[in-house]
Amino acid sequence: MKTVQTHSKFFIIGNADEQNSIAHLIQDHDIVVRFNNPNPNCTLKADWVFIANGTIQIRHLKIDHKFFKLNTQIFFRYTLKDILTSKYEIIPLNKKIKYYLRFPRWKKKYGLDKFAIQTIPDQVHFNCMNLLHSKFPSTGILAIYYVLKYFPDNKIFIHNFTNQGWSGHNWENEKLLIQTWEREKRIAIV
């Protein structure tokens, strides 16, 4: 995993189509953050990838890690225990059992077991839920909040965010939260 230095900048790349390249802004010591199966429209390779690994996602999400660097750090939303204990959402027993069997195979199928893996801390997840008044913060907002929380002195840039997608996310509140962070100069949009 790439070490975050005091002068490292974070470039958090959403999955919208690329309108303009920012590759010229990124230095070797910077951290590029991508999500799930990165949109190939943007060719920046990821140092960190945040992945939604819930019961539904592992059935439908196909991960092509051609945009992952060799030492990419993976951040999953959930641990196996989170799913089995219904920590974030009520999950029927049959889906828990299927997840228990599917998740290790899914990780192996998409080669995710070859990378260093962490899980987004509970505090990040719950704080985002509270800030958004929503049970399901997007993976993008979780990543932004994670970087803000653990690396508050590093510059953070976001790119290719449209605040649109799956209907279960509260996109309007996410957009307002991003605008607040931008006004407070905690992040910049490029």
CSV table of N, CA, C and O in Angstrom, one decimal, residues 2 10-11 18 27-28 40 42 54 69 81 91 119 126-127 131 134-135 137 145 151 162 174:
chain,number,residue,atom,x,y,z
A,2,LYS,N,0.5,2.2,-0.8
A,2,LYS,CA,1.2,3.5,-0.9
A,2,LYS,C,1.1,4.3,0.4
A,2,LYS,O,0.0,4.4,1.0
A,10,PHE,N,-5.1,14.0,-2.2
A,10,PHE,CA,-6.0,12.9,-2.5
A,10,PHE,C,-6.9,13.4,-3.7
A,10,PHE,O,-7.4,14.5,-3.7
A,11,PHE,N,-7.0,12.5,-4.7
A,11,PHE,CA,-7.9,12.8,-5.9
A,11,PHE,C,-8.9,11.7,-5.8
A,11,PHE,O,-8.6,10.5,-6.1
A,18,GLU,N,-15.8,11.0,-17.8
A,18,GLU,CA,-14.8,12.0,-17.7
A,18,GLU,C,-15.1,13.2,-18.7
A,18,GLU,O,-15.3,12.9,-19.9
A,27,GLN,N,0.7,13.8,-8.9
A,27,GLN,CA,2.1,13.5,-8.7
A,27,GLN,C,2.3,12.1,-8.2
A,27,GLN,O,1.3,11.5,-7.7
A,28,ASP,N,3.5,11.6,-8.2
A,28,ASP,CA,3.7,10.2,-7.8
A,28,ASP,C,3.3,10.0,-6.3
A,28,ASP,O,2.9,8.9,-5.9
A,40,PRO,N,-14.3,3.1,-17.1
A,40,PRO,CA,-13.1,3.2,-17.9
A,40,PRO,C,-13.0,4.5,-18.7
A,40,PRO,O,-11.9,4.7,-19.3
A,42,CYS,N,-12.5,7.2,-17.5
A,42,CYS,CA,-11.4,7.9,-16.8
A,42,CYS,C,-10.3,6.8,-16.6
A,42,CYS,O,-10.5,5.8,-16.0
A,54,GLY,N,-22.0,-5.5,-0.4
A,54,GLY,CA,-23.2,-6.1,0.3
A,54,GLY,C,-23.7,-7.3,-0.4
A,54,GLY,O,-23.2,-7.8,-1.4
A,69,LYS,N,-3.7,-0.2,-9.3
A,69,LYS,CA,-2.2,-0.4,-9.3
A,69,LYS,C,-1.9,-1.7,-8.6
A,69,LYS,O,-2.8,-2.3,-7.9
A,81,LYS,N,-18.9,-10.3,9.3
A,81,LYS,CA,-19.7,-10.2,10.5
A,81,LYS,C,-20.8,-9.2,10.4
A,81,LYS,O,-21.9,-9.4,10.9
A,91,ILE,N,-31.2,-8.4,7.1
A,91,ILE,CA,-30.9,-9.4,6.0
A,91,ILE,C,-31.5,-10.7,6.4
A,91,ILE,O,-31.1,-11.2,7.5
A,119,THR,N,-11.6,-2.6,6.0
A,119,THR,CA,-13.1,-2.3,6.0
A,119,THR,C,-13.3,-0.9,6.5
A,119,THR,O,-12.6,-0.4,7.4
A,126,PHE,N,-21.5,5.2,10.3
A,126,PHE,CA,-22.6,5.8,11.1
A,126,PHE,C,-22.6,7.3,11.0
A,126,PHE,O,-23.7,7.9,11.0
A,127,ASN,N,-21.4,7.9,11.0
A,127,ASN,CA,-21.4,9.4,10.9
A,127,ASN,C,-22.0,9.9,9.5
A,127,ASN,O,-22.7,10.9,9.5
A,131,LEU,N,-25.2,12.3,9.0
A,131,LEU,CA,-25.0,13.6,8.3
A,131,LEU,C,-26.0,13.6,7.1
A,131,LEU,O,-26.5,14.7,6.8
A,134,SER,N,-29.8,9.2,6.1
A,134,SER,CA,-30.0,8.1,5.2
A,134,SER,C,-29.3,6.8,5.7
A,134,SER,O,-28.2,6.9,6.2
A,135,LYS,N,-29.9,5.7,5.5
A,135,LYS,CA,-29.3,4.4,5.9
A,135,LYS,C,-28.2,4.0,4.9
A,135,LYS,O,-27.4,3.2,5.3
A,137,PRO,N,-25.4,5.6,2.7
A,137,PRO,CA,-24.6,6.5,2.0
A,137,PRO,C,-23.9,5.9,0.9
A,137,PRO,O,-23.6,4.7,0.9
A,145,TYR,N,-15.6,11.1,3.2
A,145,TYR,CA,-15.6,11.3,4.6
A,145,TYR,C,-14.4,10.6,5.3
A,145,TYR,O,-13.8,11.2,6.2
A,151,PHE,N,-7.3,12.1,7.3
A,151,PHE,CA,-6.2,12.9,6.7
A,151,PHE,C,-6.6,14.3,6.5
A,151,PHE,O,-6.6,14.9,5.4
A,162,THR,N,-21.5,13.3,-10.0
A,162,THR,CA,-22.7,13.9,-10.4
A,162,THR,C,-23.8,13.8,-9.4
A,162,THR,O,-24.9,14.3,-9.6
A,174,GLU,N,-26.4,14.3,-0.3
A,174,GLU,CA,-25.0,14.1,-0.6
A,174,GLU,C,-24.4,15.3,-1.3
A,174,GLU,O,-23.4,15.8,-1.0
